CSV table of C-alpha atoms and ligand atoms in Angstrom, one decimal:
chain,number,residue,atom,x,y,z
G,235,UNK,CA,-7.4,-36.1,-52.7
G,236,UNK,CA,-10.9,-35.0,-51.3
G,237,UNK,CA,-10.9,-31.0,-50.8
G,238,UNK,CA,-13.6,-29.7,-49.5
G,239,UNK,CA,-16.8,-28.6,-52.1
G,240,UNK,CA,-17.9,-25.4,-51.8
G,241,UNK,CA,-21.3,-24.2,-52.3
G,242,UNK,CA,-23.2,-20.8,-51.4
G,243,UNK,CA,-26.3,-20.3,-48.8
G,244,UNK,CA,-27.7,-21.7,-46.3
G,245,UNK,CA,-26.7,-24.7,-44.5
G,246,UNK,CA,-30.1,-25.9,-43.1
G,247,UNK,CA,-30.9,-26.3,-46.9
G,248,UNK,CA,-28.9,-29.6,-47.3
G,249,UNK,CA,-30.1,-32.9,-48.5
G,250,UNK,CA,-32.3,-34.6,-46.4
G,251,UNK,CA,-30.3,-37.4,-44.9
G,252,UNK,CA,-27.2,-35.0,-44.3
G,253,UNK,CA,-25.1,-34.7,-41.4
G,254,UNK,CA,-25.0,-30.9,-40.6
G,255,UNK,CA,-21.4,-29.9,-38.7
G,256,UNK,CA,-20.5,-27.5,-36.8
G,257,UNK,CA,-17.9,-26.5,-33.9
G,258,UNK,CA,-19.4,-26.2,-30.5
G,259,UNK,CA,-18.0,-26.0,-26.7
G,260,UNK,CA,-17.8,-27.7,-23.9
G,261,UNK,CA,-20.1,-26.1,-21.7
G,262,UNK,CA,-23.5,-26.7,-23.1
G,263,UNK,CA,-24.0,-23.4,-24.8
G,264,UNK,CA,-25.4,-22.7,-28.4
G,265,UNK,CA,-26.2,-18.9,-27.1
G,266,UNK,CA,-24.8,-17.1,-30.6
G,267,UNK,CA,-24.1,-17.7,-34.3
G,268,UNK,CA,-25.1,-20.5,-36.3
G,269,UNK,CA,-25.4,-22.5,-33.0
G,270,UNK,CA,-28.5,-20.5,-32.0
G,271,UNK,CA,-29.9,-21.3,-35.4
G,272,UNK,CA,-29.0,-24.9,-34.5
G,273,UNK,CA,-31.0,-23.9,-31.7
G,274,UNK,CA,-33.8,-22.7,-33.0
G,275,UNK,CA,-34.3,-25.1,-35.8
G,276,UNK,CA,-33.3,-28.5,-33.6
G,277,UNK,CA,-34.6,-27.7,-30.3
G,278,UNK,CA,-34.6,-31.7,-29.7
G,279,UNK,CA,-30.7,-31.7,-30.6
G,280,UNK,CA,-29.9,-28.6,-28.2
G,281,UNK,CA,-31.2,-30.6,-25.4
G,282,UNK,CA,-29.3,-34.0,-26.3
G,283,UNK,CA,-26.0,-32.1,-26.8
G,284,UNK,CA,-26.7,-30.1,-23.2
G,285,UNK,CA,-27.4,-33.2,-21.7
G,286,UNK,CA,-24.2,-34.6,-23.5
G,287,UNK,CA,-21.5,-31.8,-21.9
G,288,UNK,CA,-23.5,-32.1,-18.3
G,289,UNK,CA,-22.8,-35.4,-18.6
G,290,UNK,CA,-19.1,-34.8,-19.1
G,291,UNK,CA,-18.7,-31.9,-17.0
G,292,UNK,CA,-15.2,-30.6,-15.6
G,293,UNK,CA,-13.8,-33.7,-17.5
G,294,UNK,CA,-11.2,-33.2,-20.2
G,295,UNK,CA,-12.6,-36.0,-22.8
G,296,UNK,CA,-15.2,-34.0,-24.5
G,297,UNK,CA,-12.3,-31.2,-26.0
G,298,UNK,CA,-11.5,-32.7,-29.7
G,299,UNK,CA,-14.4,-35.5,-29.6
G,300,UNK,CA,-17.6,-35.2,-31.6
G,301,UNK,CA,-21.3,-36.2,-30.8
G,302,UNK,CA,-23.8,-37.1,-33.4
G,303,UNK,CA,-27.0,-36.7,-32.4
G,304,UNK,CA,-29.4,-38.3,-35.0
G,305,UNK,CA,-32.5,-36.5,-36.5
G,306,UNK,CA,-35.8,-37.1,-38.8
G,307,UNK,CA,-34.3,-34.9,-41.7
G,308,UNK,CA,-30.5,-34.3,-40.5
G,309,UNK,CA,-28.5,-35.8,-38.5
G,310,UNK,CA,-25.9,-32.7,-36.4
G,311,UNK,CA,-22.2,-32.9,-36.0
G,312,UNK,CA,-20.8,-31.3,-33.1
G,313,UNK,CA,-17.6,-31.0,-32.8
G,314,UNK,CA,-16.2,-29.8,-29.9
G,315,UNK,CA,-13.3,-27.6,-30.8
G,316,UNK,CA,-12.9,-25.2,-27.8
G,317,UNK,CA,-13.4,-26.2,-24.0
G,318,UNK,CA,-15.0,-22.4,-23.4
G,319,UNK,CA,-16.6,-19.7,-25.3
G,320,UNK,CA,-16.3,-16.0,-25.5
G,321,UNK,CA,-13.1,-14.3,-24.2
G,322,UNK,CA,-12.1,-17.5,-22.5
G,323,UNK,CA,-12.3,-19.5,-25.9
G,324,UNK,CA,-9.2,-22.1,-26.3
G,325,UNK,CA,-6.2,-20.2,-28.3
G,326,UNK,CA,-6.2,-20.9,-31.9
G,327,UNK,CA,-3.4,-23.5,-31.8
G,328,UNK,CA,-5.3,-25.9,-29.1
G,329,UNK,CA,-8.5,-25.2,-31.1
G,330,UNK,CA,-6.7,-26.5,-34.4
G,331,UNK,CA,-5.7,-29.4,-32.2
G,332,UNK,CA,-9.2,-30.1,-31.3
G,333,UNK,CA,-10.8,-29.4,-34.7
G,334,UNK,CA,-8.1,-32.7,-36.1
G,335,UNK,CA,-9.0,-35.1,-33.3
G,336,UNK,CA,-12.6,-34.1,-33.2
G,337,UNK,CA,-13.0,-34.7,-37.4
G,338,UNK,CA,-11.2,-38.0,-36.7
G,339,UNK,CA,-14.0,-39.0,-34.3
G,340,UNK,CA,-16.8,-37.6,-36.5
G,341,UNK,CA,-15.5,-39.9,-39.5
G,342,UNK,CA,-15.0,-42.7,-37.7
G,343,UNK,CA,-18.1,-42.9,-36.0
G,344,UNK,CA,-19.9,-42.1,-39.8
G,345,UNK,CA,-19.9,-45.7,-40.9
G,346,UNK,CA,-21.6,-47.1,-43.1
G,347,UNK,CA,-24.0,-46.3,-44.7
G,348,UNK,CA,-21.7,-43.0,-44.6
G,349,UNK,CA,-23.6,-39.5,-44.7
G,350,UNK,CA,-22.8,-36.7,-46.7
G,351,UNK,CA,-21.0,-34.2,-44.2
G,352,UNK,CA,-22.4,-30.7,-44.4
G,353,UNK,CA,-20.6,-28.0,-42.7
G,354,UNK,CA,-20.4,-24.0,-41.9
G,355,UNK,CA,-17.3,-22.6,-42.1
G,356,UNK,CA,-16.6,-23.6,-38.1
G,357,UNK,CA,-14.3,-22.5,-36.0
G,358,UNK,CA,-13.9,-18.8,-38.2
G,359,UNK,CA,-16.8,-16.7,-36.5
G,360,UNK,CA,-17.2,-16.6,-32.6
G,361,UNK,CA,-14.2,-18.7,-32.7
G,362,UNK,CA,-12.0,-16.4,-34.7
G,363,UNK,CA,-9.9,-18.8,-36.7
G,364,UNK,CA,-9.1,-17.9,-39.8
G,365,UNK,CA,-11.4,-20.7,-42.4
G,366,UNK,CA,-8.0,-21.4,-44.4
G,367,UNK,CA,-6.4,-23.1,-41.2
G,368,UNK,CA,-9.1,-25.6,-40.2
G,369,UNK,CA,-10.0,-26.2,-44.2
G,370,UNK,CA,-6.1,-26.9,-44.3
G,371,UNK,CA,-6.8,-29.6,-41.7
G,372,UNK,CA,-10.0,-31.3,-44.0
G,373,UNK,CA,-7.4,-31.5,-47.0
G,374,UNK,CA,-5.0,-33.2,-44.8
G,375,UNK,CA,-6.9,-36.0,-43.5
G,376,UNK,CA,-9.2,-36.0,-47.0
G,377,UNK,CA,-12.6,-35.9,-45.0
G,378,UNK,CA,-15.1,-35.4,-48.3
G,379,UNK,CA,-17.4,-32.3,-46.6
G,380,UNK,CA,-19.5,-29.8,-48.5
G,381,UNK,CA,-18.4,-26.2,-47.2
G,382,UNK,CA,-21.8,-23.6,-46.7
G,383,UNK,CA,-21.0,-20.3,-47.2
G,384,UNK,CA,-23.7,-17.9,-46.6
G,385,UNK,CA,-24.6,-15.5,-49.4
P,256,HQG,N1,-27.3,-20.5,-41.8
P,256,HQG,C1,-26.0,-20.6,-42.1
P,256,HQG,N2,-25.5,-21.3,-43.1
P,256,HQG,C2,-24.2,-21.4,-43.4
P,256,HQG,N3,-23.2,-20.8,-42.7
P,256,HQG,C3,-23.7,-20.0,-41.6
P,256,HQG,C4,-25.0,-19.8,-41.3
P,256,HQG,N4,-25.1,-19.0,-40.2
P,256,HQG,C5,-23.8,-18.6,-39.9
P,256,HQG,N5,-22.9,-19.2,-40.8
P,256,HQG,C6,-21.5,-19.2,-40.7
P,256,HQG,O1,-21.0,-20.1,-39.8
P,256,HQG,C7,-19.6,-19.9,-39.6
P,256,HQG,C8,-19.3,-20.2,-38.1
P,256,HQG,O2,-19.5,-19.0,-37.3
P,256,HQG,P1,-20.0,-19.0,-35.8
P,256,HQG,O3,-19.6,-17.8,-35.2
P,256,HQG,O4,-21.4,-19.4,-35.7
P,256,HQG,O5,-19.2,-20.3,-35.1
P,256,HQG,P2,-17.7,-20.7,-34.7
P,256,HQG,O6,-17.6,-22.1,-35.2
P,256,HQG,O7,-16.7,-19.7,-35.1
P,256,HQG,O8,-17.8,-20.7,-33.1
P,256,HQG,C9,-18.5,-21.6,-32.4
P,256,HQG,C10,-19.0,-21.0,-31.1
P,256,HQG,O9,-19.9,-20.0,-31.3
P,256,HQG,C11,-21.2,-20.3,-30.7
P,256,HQG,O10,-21.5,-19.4,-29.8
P,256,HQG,P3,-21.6,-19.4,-28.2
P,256,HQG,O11,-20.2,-19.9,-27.8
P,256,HQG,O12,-22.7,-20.3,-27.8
P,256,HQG,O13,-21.8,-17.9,-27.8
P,256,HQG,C12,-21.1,-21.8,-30.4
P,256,HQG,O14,-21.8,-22.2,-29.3
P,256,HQG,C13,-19.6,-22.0,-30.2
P,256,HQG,O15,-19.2,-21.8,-28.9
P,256,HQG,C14,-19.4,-18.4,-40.0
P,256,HQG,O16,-18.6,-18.5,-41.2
P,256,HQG,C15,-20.8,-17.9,-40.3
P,256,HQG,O17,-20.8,-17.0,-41.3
């Protein structure tokens, strides 16, 4: 059984080659949290996943899917585990619902040559879902990840 591996700092600092996850909505925002850093540090990726939920707009298919945009160094996981953000984020039990589907997606579409998954602890800032709940969710479905936590 693969259980997530834990290690402590930043998640930018992953192996080259990595795939760097994290949990994004529907809308086309990265305005706060680690998805402004996304932001910040893949501008290119910001504008591919915009263009990705304008795409998809007002329909229901992007909740619990995940895009992979592909990079030079990393490649970024998003999963999209909530339709909105802020006080109109999904309840915890549709985002749970979300988070399962949208790791099934991610893994199947990481074939091979498979890439290490890097991820924050999603879903358990802006998001407010407690870490054990989604990580409960990795162990079930034995998705190999390495878990950031910053210092
Ligand atoms: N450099 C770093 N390395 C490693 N871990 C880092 C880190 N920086 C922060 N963390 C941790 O990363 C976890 C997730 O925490 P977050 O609050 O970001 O994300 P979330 O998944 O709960 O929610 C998503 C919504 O938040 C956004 O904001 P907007 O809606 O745009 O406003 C999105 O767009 C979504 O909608 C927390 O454990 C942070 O300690």
């Amino acid at each position: 059984m693969s259980s997530p591996k834990y290690v402590v700092g930043d998640l930018f600092t992953a192996p080259e080659g990595a795939i760097l996850v994290h949990a994004c909505n529907t809308l086309g925002s990265w305005g706060s949290g680690i998805a402004l850093t996304f932001r910040e540090q893949y501008p290119e990726a910001f504008v591919a996943y915009q263009a990705h939920c304008n795409q998809h707009k007002l329909s229901e298919s992007l909740v619990g899917s995940c895009l992979i945009i592909r990079g030079d160094y990393h490649d970024v996981a998003c999963l999209f585990t909530s339709r909105a953000y802020g006080r109109r984020k999904d309840r915890k039990e549709q985002i749970l619902d979300a988070t399962r589907s949208a790791l099934l997606d991610l893994n199947a579409q990481n074939v091979e040559p498979r890439k290490e998954l890097h991820a924050c602890r999603f879903n358990s800032g802006k998001f407010g879902v407690p870490w054990e709940e989604t990580e409960n969710i990795l162990l079930d479905l034995h998705i190999p990840i390495t878990a950031n936590t910053p210092e």
